[in-house]
């Protein structure tokens, strides 16, 4: 819980919020659309549309902006009956004309392909063909404005291997688009009835306790008896009721201002101030309703800054929670007076608060998006310090501090950024820019690399640089000139090497090189990046870093392949690691080095206290292990004896010594006994499995043990 740092009455205190999972459930609460939900579920189960019965049906959901098309479709997407009907469910945010682009294909394969691999369009096509073969799917295409016949044919060709009775749902404001692609009658969404709207607003403003009353909704034949009864409202309900009348029955404002009021639900004076605010009389400002403006105005100042920064994202951009949090940290937006809390912990609290207040919409699997209206709000409050270079954008303001590039028109880009001038100014505006994010595919263009070289040569203050999916195979050596850089994302490219000059970025906190060439290796001098906190890379890249223990501030290290006992021992110094860690190839390890390494730290509360999952992998072998390897396994298991705080067991397959070592009766082995009694995964002597637990209270509480195989 964080107390308000600016003691002014009109700001809301940052409080502990529900888990993101709870926020997701709130997002799918639906009011006044029960008939539409039933209609869609019935069409899925019993629909007689010929194309649906014989192949792929298309159901358009049509309505004005903000009427609740996406919210309704999300509810359908997560409906238990729908989950049972469709083994494969995919969601893609189109946000414009439907184009079978790399970005769209990556969105489609995200839920059906495990891992975080990079793919080009052809890879994505092949993966979808394989994953969809013989299976029913549900695909949601959200916010489609137009569809060409050629693009639609291409999409249907990709989806052709799927089983019959598959379904595409298209949300759109365009009746023409609905007619062009629909095979089923379109579902037309109009504004909510005020009674339903009032129920929804009460739910968000007063909390879920009101929903207990909703469970007792009268039967249809009882409504007549209640129509003449006037609802008695409490003083605060009267205030809320007047607010609801001002919002035009739009769902998003009700959610946002409702959650804002909920956090100060005991302050009637504050609610009156909100109701009496002059913003209600001004109507929409910049396409944003007064309710959303008020929701923003009553944020804590720190949250205002964090939200305004989201203006750097293009429309319907899907982002990871950690991605945005790390950008905030890189810019210095996050601080804490609590020495026990990391900057990432505080950023996580801020992020969850914005989710709870409906500024971000959760999509599941750690993915989030901003509603179009919220993006308008972010751009409105961010002012001229944020600028997006598009195919049709105007002149870049000289006071710009954060640049977003969504065009691959290099001529336009050079003109807008005033590059390649015959007499460049000593005070080029790029010298003050702190964020540069590229969101386009530049096709491995040499001309684009020249643009990057010039940008890197001019910029002096950039702290966040994003080149994800720019489709480059080379990172210019001039990257080393960005001495203030804190965040560098070059994931999903074709990089085969990184320049050694990158190791001059001594302030770098985040480096993301995931999903590049499998042959990508770390540059010489990698351990000079002593402030590095987050390193996202493949196992081969991580395992090739010499003296990795010098990167002692690292908080995440997804996987590392042990090459020697020295390599294992290095992990002992990396006490900031948290989350999950996979240690592979333990047969190559010297057990004494491993005992001094990661496991030694685990049993002490003051070391590796943030690490909650450890995956140990002994590389599989077609031959039986020799006696020396058995000894190694036994010593490593001995290291686990003192690890009393495990929440989940490591993978115990391929451990030939387990039977012999099991006799030692440590807490770890008693936990193995208990779980093997349930699963019978590993064959052990009957007498070992049947032994009773002598000290059951010593065992940690944990989820059911599962057995995994290395691939």
Coordinates of C-alpha atoms in Angstrom, one line a residue, residues 72-618:
X72 CA -19.4 -8.3 -25.2
X73 CA -17.1 -10.2 -27.5
X74 CA -14.6 -10.8 -24.7
X75 CA -17.4 -12.2 -22.6
X76 CA -18.2 -14.6 -25.4
X77 CA -14.5 -15.5 -25.9
X78 CA -14.2 -16.5 -22.3
X79 CA -17.6 -18.2 -21.9
X80 CA -17.3 -21.7 -20.6
X81 CA -19.6 -23.1 -23.4
X82 CA -17.5 -21.4 -26.0
X83 CA -14.3 -22.7 -24.6
X84 CA -15.7 -26.2 -24.7
X85 CA -16.9 -25.8 -28.3
X86 CA -13.7 -24.4 -29.7
X87 CA -10.3 -26.0 -28.9
X88 CA -8.5 -23.1 -30.5
X89 CA -9.4 -19.5 -29.7
X90 CA -7.6 -16.6 -31.2
X91 CA -7.9 -12.8 -30.8
X92 CA -6.5 -10.2 -33.2
X93 CA -6.8 -6.4 -32.9
X94 CA -7.1 -5.1 -36.4
X95 CA -7.8 -1.4 -35.7
X96 CA -8.4 -0.5 -39.4
X97 CA -8.5 -2.3 -42.7
X98 CA -8.0 -6.0 -42.5
X99 CA -4.5 -6.8 -43.8
X100 CA -2.9 -10.2 -43.4
X101 CA 0.3 -8.6 -42.1
X102 CA 3.1 -10.0 -40.0
X103 CA 1.7 -8.3 -36.9
X104 CA -1.8 -9.8 -37.5
X105 CA -0.4 -13.3 -38.0
X106 CA 1.7 -13.0 -34.8
X107 CA -1.3 -12.0 -32.9
X108 CA -3.2 -15.1 -34.2
X109 CA -0.4 -17.6 -33.4
X110 CA 0.3 -16.2 -30.0
X111 CA -2.3 -18.3 -28.1
X112 CA -1.8 -21.5 -30.1
X113 CA 2.0 -21.7 -30.2
X114 CA 3.9 -22.1 -26.9
X115 CA 7.0 -20.1 -26.2
X116 CA 8.0 -16.7 -27.3
X117 CA 9.6 -17.5 -30.7
X118 CA 10.0 -15.0 -33.5
X119 CA 8.3 -15.9 -36.8
X120 CA 8.0 -14.3 -40.2
X121 CA 4.8 -14.4 -42.1
X122 CA 5.5 -17.7 -43.8
X123 CA 6.5 -19.3 -40.5
X124 CA 3.2 -18.0 -39.0
X125 CA 1.2 -19.4 -41.9
X126 CA 2.8 -22.8 -41.5
X127 CA 2.3 -22.9 -37.8
X128 CA -1.3 -22.0 -38.1
X129 CA -1.9 -24.6 -40.8
X130 CA -0.4 -27.2 -38.5
X131 CA -2.2 -26.0 -35.3
X132 CA -5.6 -25.7 -36.9
X133 CA -5.7 -28.9 -38.9
X134 CA -8.9 -30.8 -38.0
X135 CA -9.8 -28.5 -35.1
X136 CA -12.6 -26.1 -34.6
X137 CA -11.5 -22.5 -33.9
X138 CA -12.9 -19.2 -32.8
X139 CA -11.2 -16.1 -34.2
X140 CA -12.1 -12.6 -33.1
X141 CA -11.1 -9.8 -35.4
X142 CA -11.6 -6.7 -33.3
X143 CA -12.2 -3.1 -34.6
X144 CA -12.3 -3.8 -38.4
X145 CA -13.1 -0.8 -40.5
X146 CA -12.8 -2.2 -44.0
X147 CA -12.1 -5.5 -45.8
X148 CA -10.8 -6.1 -49.3
X149 CA -11.8 -9.3 -51.2
X150 CA -8.2 -10.3 -51.8
X151 CA -7.2 -10.0 -48.1
X152 CA -10.3 -11.9 -47.0
X153 CA -9.5 -14.7 -49.5
X154 CA -5.9 -14.9 -48.1
X155 CA -7.2 -15.2 -44.6
X156 CA -9.7 -17.9 -45.4
X157 CA -6.9 -19.8 -47.2
X158 CA -4.9 -19.8 -44.0
X159 CA -7.8 -21.0 -42.0
X160 CA -8.9 -23.6 -44.5
X161 CA -7.4 -26.7 -42.8
X162 CA -9.7 -26.2 -39.7
X163 CA -12.7 -28.4 -38.9
X164 CA -16.1 -27.4 -40.0
X165 CA -18.3 -25.3 -37.6
X166 CA -15.5 -22.9 -36.9
X167 CA -16.4 -19.3 -36.3
X168 CA -15.0 -15.8 -37.0
X169 CA -16.5 -12.9 -35.0
X170 CA -15.8 -9.4 -36.5
X171 CA -16.4 -6.3 -34.4
X172 CA -16.9 -3.2 -36.5
X173 CA -18.7 0.2 -36.8
X174 CA -19.2 -0.3 -40.5
X175 CA -22.4 -1.9 -41.8
X176 CA -20.6 -2.2 -45.2
X177 CA -17.8 -4.3 -43.7
X178 CA -20.4 -6.5 -41.9
X179 CA -22.3 -7.1 -45.1
X180 CA -19.1 -7.9 -47.0
X181 CA -17.9 -10.7 -44.7
X182 CA -20.8 -11.9 -42.7
X183 CA -22.4 -15.3 -43.3
X184 CA -24.7 -14.9 -40.3
X185 CA -27.1 -12.1 -39.6
X186 CA -25.1 -9.3 -37.9
X187 CA -25.6 -8.6 -34.2
X188 CA -26.5 -4.9 -33.9
X189 CA -25.6 -3.3 -30.6
X190 CA -27.4 -0.2 -29.6
X191 CA -27.0 2.0 -26.4
X192 CA -27.7 0.3 -23.1
X193 CA -31.1 0.8 -21.5
X194 CA -30.7 3.2 -18.6
X195 CA -31.8 0.7 -16.0
X196 CA -29.1 -1.7 -17.1
X197 CA -26.6 1.2 -17.2
X198 CA -27.5 2.2 -13.7
X199 CA -27.0 -1.4 -12.4
X200 CA -23.6 -1.4 -14.0
X201 CA -22.5 1.9 -12.6
X202 CA -23.6 0.9 -9.1
X203 CA -21.6 -2.3 -9.5
X204 CA -18.4 -0.3 -10.2
X205 CA -19.0 2.6 -7.9
X206 CA -20.2 0.7 -4.8
X207 CA -18.4 -2.6 -5.2
X208 CA -19.4 -6.2 -5.8
X209 CA -21.5 -6.3 -2.7
X210 CA -24.4 -4.9 -4.7
X211 CA -24.2 -7.9 -7.0
X212 CA -25.6 -10.0 -4.2
X213 CA -28.9 -8.2 -4.9
X214 CA -28.6 -8.9 -8.6
X215 CA -28.6 -12.7 -7.9
X216 CA -32.2 -12.2 -6.7
X217 CA -33.5 -10.6 -9.9
X218 CA -37.3 -11.0 -10.0
X219 CA -38.9 -13.4 -12.5
X220 CA -40.4 -11.9 -15.6
X221 CA -43.9 -12.1 -14.3
X222 CA -43.0 -10.2 -11.2
X223 CA -41.7 -7.1 -12.9
X224 CA -45.2 -5.6 -13.3
X225 CA -45.6 -5.6 -9.5
X226 CA -42.4 -3.7 -9.1
X227 CA -42.8 -1.1 -11.8
X228 CA -44.8 1.2 -9.7
X229 CA -42.5 0.9 -6.7
X230 CA -40.0 3.7 -6.6
X231 CA -36.5 2.7 -5.7
X232 CA -35.3 4.4 -2.5
X233 CA -31.7 5.7 -3.0
X234 CA -29.2 6.5 -0.3
X235 CA -27.7 10.0 -0.4
X236 CA -24.6 8.7 -2.2
X237 CA -26.7 6.6 -4.6
X238 CA -28.6 9.8 -5.4
X239 CA -25.3 11.5 -6.3
X240 CA -24.3 8.5 -8.4
X241 CA -27.6 8.3 -10.1
X242 CA -27.3 12.0 -11.3
X243 CA -23.8 11.2 -12.6
X244 CA -25.1 8.2 -14.5
X245 CA -27.6 10.5 -16.3
X246 CA -24.7 12.5 -17.6
X247 CA -22.8 9.7 -19.3
X248 CA -25.0 8.8 -22.3
X249 CA -25.1 5.1 -21.3
X250 CA -21.5 4.5 -22.5
X251 CA -20.0 1.6 -20.7
X252 CA -16.3 2.7 -20.5
X253 CA -17.0 6.0 -18.6
X254 CA -19.2 4.2 -16.2
X255 CA -16.4 1.7 -15.5
X256 CA -13.7 4.3 -15.2
X257 CA -15.4 7.0 -13.1
X258 CA -17.2 4.2 -11.1
X259 CA -13.8 2.7 -10.0
X260 CA -12.5 6.1 -9.3
X261 CA -15.4 6.8 -6.9
X262 CA -15.1 3.4 -5.4
X263 CA -11.7 4.1 -4.0
X264 CA -13.3 7.1 -2.1
X265 CA -16.6 5.5 -1.4
X266 CA -16.8 6.9 2.2
X267 CA -16.3 10.5 1.1
X268 CA -19.7 12.0 0.2
X269 CA -18.1 15.4 -0.1
X270 CA -15.8 14.2 -2.8
X271 CA -18.6 12.6 -4.7
X272 CA -20.5 15.9 -4.6
X273 CA -17.5 17.7 -5.9
X274 CA -17.2 15.3 -8.9
X275 CA -20.9 15.7 -9.7
X276 CA -20.7 19.5 -9.5
X277 CA -17.5 19.7 -11.6
X278 CA -17.9 22.1 -14.6
X279 CA -16.5 19.5 -17.0
X280 CA -19.9 17.8 -17.1
X281 CA -21.2 20.9 -18.9
X282 CA -18.5 21.0 -21.5
X283 CA -19.4 17.7 -23.2
X284 CA -16.8 15.6 -25.0
X285 CA -13.3 17.3 -25.3
X286 CA -11.1 15.9 -28.0
X287 CA -13.4 12.9 -28.4
X288 CA -13.1 12.0 -24.7
X289 CA -16.1 12.1 -22.3
X290 CA -16.2 14.3 -19.2
X291 CA -16.3 11.1 -17.0
X292 CA -12.9 9.9 -18.4
X293 CA -11.4 13.4 -18.0
X294 CA -12.5 13.4 -14.4
X295 CA -11.2 9.8 -13.9
X296 CA -7.8 11.1 -15.0
X297 CA -7.9 14.3 -13.0
X298 CA -8.4 12.4 -9.7
X299 CA -5.4 10.1 -10.2
X300 CA -2.4 10.4 -8.0
X301 CA 0.2 12.6 -9.8
X302 CA 2.6 9.6 -10.2
X303 CA -0.1 7.6 -11.9
X304 CA -0.9 10.6 -14.2
X305 CA 2.7 10.6 -15.4
X306 CA 2.7 6.9 -16.0
X307 CA -0.6 6.9 -17.9
X308 CA 0.4 9.9 -20.0
X309 CA 3.5 8.1 -21.1
X310 CA 1.2 5.5 -22.8
X311 CA 0.7 8.0 -25.6
X312 CA 3.9 6.5 -27.1
X313 CA 1.8 3.4 -28.1
X314 CA 0.0 3.3 -31.5
X315 CA -3.6 2.4 -31.7
X316 CA -4.6 -1.0 -30.4
X317 CA -1.0 -1.9 -29.4
X318 CA -0.9 -5.1 -27.3
X319 CA 1.8 -4.8 -24.6
X320 CA 3.2 -6.9 -21.8
X321 CA 2.9 -5.6 -18.2
X322 CA 6.7 -5.8 -17.7
X323 CA 7.4 -4.0 -20.9
X324 CA 5.6 -0.8 -19.8
X325 CA 6.8 -1.1 -16.2
X326 CA 10.4 -1.3 -17.4
X327 CA 10.0 1.8 -19.6
X328 CA 8.6 3.7 -16.6
X329 CA 11.6 2.7 -14.5
X330 CA 14.0 3.6 -17.3
X331 CA 12.6 7.1 -17.3
X332 CA 12.8 7.5 -13.5
X333 CA 9.0 7.8 -13.1
X334 CA 9.2 5.2 -10.3
X335 CA 10.7 5.6 -6.8
X336 CA 10.1 4.2 -3.4
X337 CA 11.0 5.1 0.2
X338 CA 10.7 1.5 1.2
X339 CA 14.1 -0.1 0.9
X340 CA 12.5 -3.6 0.8
X341 CA 10.5 -2.8 -2.3
X342 CA 12.2 -2.9 -5.7
X343 CA 11.3 -0.3 -8.4
X344 CA 9.6 -3.1 -10.3
X345 CA 7.5 -3.9 -7.3
X346 CA 6.3 -0.3 -7.1
X347 CA 5.8 -0.1 -10.9
X348 CA 3.7 -3.3 -10.6
X349 CA 1.5 -1.7 -8.0
X350 CA 1.0 1.4 -10.3
X351 CA 0.2 -0.8 -13.3
X352 CA -2.4 -2.9 -11.3
X353 CA -4.0 0.3 -10.1
X354 CA -4.5 1.5 -13.7
X355 CA -5.9 -1.8 -14.7
X356 CA -8.3 -1.7 -11.7
X357 CA -9.4 1.8 -12.8
X358 CA -10.0 0.6 -16.4
X359 CA -7.3 2.6 -18.0
X360 CA -5.8 -0.7 -19.3
X361 CA -7.8 -3.7 -20.5
X362 CA -6.5 -7.2 -19.7
X363 CA -6.5 -9.7 -22.5
X364 CA -5.0 -12.6 -20.6
X365 CA -1.6 -14.3 -20.7
X366 CA 0.0 -11.1 -19.4
X367 CA -1.2 -9.0 -22.4
X368 CA -3.0 -5.7 -22.2
X369 CA -4.5 -3.0 -24.4
X370 CA -5.9 0.5 -24.2
X371 CA -9.3 1.3 -25.4
X372 CA -9.3 3.8 -28.3
X373 CA -10.9 6.5 -26.1
X374 CA -8.2 6.0 -23.4
X375 CA -5.6 6.4 -26.1
X376 CA -7.2 9.7 -27.1
X377 CA -7.1 10.7 -23.5
X378 CA -3.4 9.8 -23.1
X379 CA -2.5 11.8 -26.2
X380 CA -4.6 14.8 -25.1
X381 CA -2.9 15.0 -21.6
X382 CA 0.6 14.3 -23.0
X383 CA 0.7 17.4 -25.1
X384 CA 3.4 18.3 -27.7
X385 CA 6.1 16.4 -25.9
X386 CA 4.8 13.3 -27.5
X387 CA 4.6 12.9 -31.3
X388 CA 3.8 10.0 -33.6
X389 CA 5.3 10.0 -37.1
X390 CA 2.8 8.5 -39.5
X391 CA 2.4 8.5 -43.3
X392 CA 0.2 11.6 -42.9
X393 CA 1.5 13.3 -39.7
X394 CA 2.5 16.9 -39.6
X395 CA 5.7 18.7 -38.5
X396 CA 7.5 17.4 -35.5
X397 CA 7.3 19.9 -32.6
X398 CA 10.7 21.2 -31.5
X399 CA 9.8 20.5 -27.8
X400 CA 9.1 16.8 -28.5
X401 CA 10.6 14.4 -26.0
X402 CA 9.0 11.1 -27.0
X403 CA 8.9 9.9 -30.6
X404 CA 6.8 7.0 -32.0
X405 CA 7.4 5.9 -35.6
X406 CA 4.6 4.0 -37.4
X407 CA 5.7 4.6 -41.0
X408 CA 8.3 2.8 -43.1
X409 CA 8.3 5.7 -45.6
X410 CA 12.0 6.6 -45.2
X411 CA 11.7 9.8 -47.2
X412 CA 8.9 11.0 -44.9
X413 CA 10.9 9.9 -41.9
X414 CA 14.0 11.8 -43.0
X415 CA 12.0 14.9 -43.7
X416 CA 10.1 14.9 -40.4
X417 CA 13.2 14.2 -38.3
X418 CA 15.2 16.8 -40.3
X419 CA 18.0 14.3 -41.1
X420 CA 20.7 14.7 -43.7
X421 CA 20.6 18.5 -43.6
X422 CA 23.5 20.3 -45.5
X423 CA 24.2 22.4 -42.4
X424 CA 22.6 20.6 -39.4
X425 CA 21.9 22.7 -36.4
X426 CA 23.9 22.4 -33.2
X427 CA 20.6 22.3 -31.4
X428 CA 18.8 19.6 -33.2
X429 CA 15.5 18.6 -31.4
X430 CA 16.6 14.9 -31.4
X431 CA 19.3 15.8 -28.9
X432 CA 16.5 16.2 -26.3
X433 CA 14.4 13.2 -27.2
X434 CA 14.2 10.6 -24.5
X435 CA 12.1 7.9 -26.2
X436 CA 12.3 6.5 -29.8
X437 CA 10.0 3.6 -30.6
X438 CA 9.7 2.0 -34.1
X439 CA 6.6 0.0 -34.9
X440 CA 7.2 -0.8 -38.5
X441 CA 8.9 -3.5 -40.6
X442 CA 11.7 -1.9 -42.6
X443 CA 12.6 -5.1 -44.6
X444 CA 16.2 -5.2 -43.6
X445 CA 16.8 -2.0 -45.6
X446 CA 20.3 -0.6 -45.8
X447 CA 18.7 2.8 -46.1
X448 CA 17.0 2.4 -42.8
X449 CA 20.3 1.4 -41.2
X450 CA 21.8 4.7 -42.5
X451 CA 18.8 6.5 -40.8
X452 CA 19.6 4.7 -37.6
X453 CA 23.2 5.7 -37.8
X454 CA 22.3 9.4 -38.1
X455 CA 19.7 9.2 -35.3
X456 CA 22.2 7.6 -33.0
X457 CA 24.8 10.2 -33.9
X458 CA 22.5 13.1 -33.0
X459 CA 20.5 11.8 -30.0
X460 CA 22.2 12.6 -26.6
X461 CA 19.5 12.0 -24.1
X462 CA 17.5 8.9 -25.3
X463 CA 16.7 6.5 -22.5
X464 CA 14.2 4.1 -24.2
X465 CA 14.8 2.7 -27.6
X466 CA 12.5 0.1 -29.2
X467 CA 13.3 -1.6 -32.5
X468 CA 11.2 -4.7 -31.9
X469 CA 10.1 -6.3 -35.2
X470 CA 11.9 -3.7 -37.3
X471 CA 13.3 -6.6 -39.3
X472 CA 16.9 -5.7 -39.2
X473 CA 19.9 -8.1 -39.4
X474 CA 22.5 -5.6 -38.2
X475 CA 22.6 -3.1 -35.2
X476 CA 24.8 -0.2 -36.1
X477 CA 28.0 0.3 -33.9
X478 CA 26.8 3.8 -33.3
X479 CA 24.4 2.4 -30.7
X480 CA 27.3 2.8 -28.3
X481 CA 26.9 6.6 -28.5
X482 CA 23.6 6.4 -26.5
X483 CA 25.3 6.7 -23.1
X484 CA 22.0 7.5 -21.3
X485 CA 20.2 4.5 -22.7
X486 CA 18.3 2.5 -20.0
X487 CA 16.0 0.3 -22.1
X488 CA 16.9 -1.4 -25.4
X489 CA 14.5 -3.8 -27.2
X490 CA 15.7 -5.4 -30.4
X491 CA 13.7 -8.5 -30.1
X492 CA 12.0 -10.2 -33.1
X493 CA 14.6 -9.2 -35.6
X494 CA 17.2 -11.2 -37.6
X495 CA 20.3 -10.2 -35.7
X496 CA 23.2 -12.6 -35.9
X497 CA 25.6 -10.4 -33.9
X498 CA 25.6 -7.4 -31.6
X499 CA 28.3 -4.7 -31.8
X500 CA 30.9 -4.6 -29.0
X501 CA 30.2 -0.9 -28.7
X502 CA 26.9 -1.8 -27.1
X503 CA 28.8 -2.7 -24.0
X504 CA 29.6 1.0 -23.5
X505 CA 26.0 1.5 -22.4
X506 CA 26.9 1.4 -18.8
X507 CA 23.5 2.7 -17.6
X508 CA 21.5 0.0 -19.5
X509 CA 18.9 -1.6 -17.3
X510 CA 16.9 -3.7 -19.8
X511 CA 18.1 -5.6 -22.8
X512 CA 15.7 -7.7 -24.9
X513 CA 17.3 -9.7 -27.7
X514 CA 14.9 -12.5 -27.7
X515 CA 13.6 -14.1 -31.0
X516 CA 16.5 -13.3 -33.2
X517 CA 18.9 -15.7 -35.0
X518 CA 19.6 -18.8 -32.9
X519 CA 23.3 -18.1 -33.6
X520 CA 23.2 -14.7 -31.8
X521 CA 25.8 -14.6 -29.1
X522 CA 26.7 -11.9 -26.6
X523 CA 29.2 -9.1 -27.5
X524 CA 32.6 -8.9 -26.0
X525 CA 32.5 -7.0 -22.7
X526 CA 28.9 -8.0 -21.9
X527 CA 29.7 -8.0 -18.1
X528 CA 30.4 -4.2 -18.3
X529 CA 26.7 -3.7 -18.2
X530 CA 26.7 -3.8 -14.4
X531 CA 23.3 -2.0 -14.0
X532 CA 21.5 -4.5 -16.2
X533 CA 18.3 -5.7 -14.3
X534 CA 16.5 -7.5 -17.1
X535 CA 17.9 -9.6 -19.8
X536 CA 15.5 -11.4 -22.2
X537 CA 17.4 -13.8 -24.4
X538 CA 17.5 -17.4 -25.5
X539 CA 19.3 -20.1 -23.5
X540 CA 22.3 -20.2 -25.9
X541 CA 22.9 -16.5 -25.5
X542 CA 22.7 -16.5 -21.7
X543 CA 24.9 -19.6 -21.4
X544 CA 27.6 -18.0 -23.6
X545 CA 28.1 -15.0 -21.2
X546 CA 31.4 -15.4 -19.4
X547 CA 31.6 -14.4 -15.8
X548 CA 27.8 -13.9 -15.8
X549 CA 28.0 -13.4 -12.0
X550 CA 29.3 -9.9 -12.6
X551 CA 25.8 -9.0 -13.7
X552 CA 24.7 -9.2 -10.1
X553 CA 21.7 -6.9 -10.5
X554 CA 19.9 -9.2 -12.9
X555 CA 16.4 -9.9 -11.7
X556 CA 15.5 -12.4 -14.4
X557 CA 17.4 -15.2 -16.1
X558 CA 15.0 -17.5 -17.8
X559 CA 17.3 -20.4 -18.6
X560 CA 21.0 -21.2 -18.4
X561 CA 22.9 -24.3 -19.6
X562 CA 25.6 -25.4 -17.2
X563 CA 29.0 -26.0 -18.9
X564 CA 31.1 -26.4 -15.8
X565 CA 31.0 -26.2 -12.0
X566 CA 32.4 -22.7 -12.2
X567 CA 29.4 -21.7 -14.3
X568 CA 27.0 -23.1 -11.7
X569 CA 28.9 -21.4 -8.8
X570 CA 28.5 -18.1 -10.5
X571 CA 24.8 -18.1 -9.8
X572 CA 25.5 -17.7 -6.1
X573 CA 26.2 -14.0 -6.5
X574 CA 23.0 -13.3 -8.4
X575 CA 20.9 -12.8 -5.4
X576 CA 18.3 -10.5 -7.1
X577 CA 17.0 -13.2 -9.3
X578 CA 13.2 -13.7 -9.1
X579 CA 10.4 -15.5 -10.7
X580 CA 11.4 -18.8 -12.5
X581 CA 14.8 -20.1 -13.4
X582 CA 15.7 -23.1 -15.5
X583 CA 19.1 -24.7 -15.0
X584 CA 19.9 -27.3 -17.8
X585 CA 22.6 -29.8 -18.6
X586 CA 23.4 -30.6 -15.0
X587 CA 25.2 -33.8 -16.0
X588 CA 28.0 -31.5 -17.2
X589 CA 28.2 -29.8 -13.8
X590 CA 30.6 -30.4 -10.9
X591 CA 28.2 -31.0 -8.0
X592 CA 30.4 -29.2 -5.5
X593 CA 30.2 -26.1 -7.7
X594 CA 26.5 -26.4 -7.9
X595 CA 26.2 -26.8 -4.1
X596 CA 28.1 -23.5 -3.7
X597 CA 25.9 -22.0 -6.4
X598 CA 22.2 -21.5 -6.8
X599 CA 21.1 -24.0 -4.2
X600 CA 23.3 -22.7 -1.4
X601 CA 21.6 -19.4 -1.7
X602 CA 18.1 -20.9 -1.8
X603 CA 18.1 -22.2 1.7
X604 CA 18.9 -18.7 3.2
X605 CA 16.1 -16.3 3.5
X606 CA 18.3 -13.3 2.7
X607 CA 19.4 -14.7 -0.7
X608 CA 17.3 -15.5 -3.7
X609 CA 14.2 -14.6 -1.7
X610 CA 12.4 -13.6 -4.9
X611 CA 13.0 -16.9 -6.7
X612 CA 9.8 -19.0 -6.5
X613 CA 10.4 -21.7 -9.1
X614 CA 13.5 -23.6 -10.0
X615 CA 13.6 -26.1 -12.9
X616 CA 16.5 -28.5 -12.9
X617 CA 17.1 -30.4 -16.0
X618 CA 19.5 -33.4 -16.5

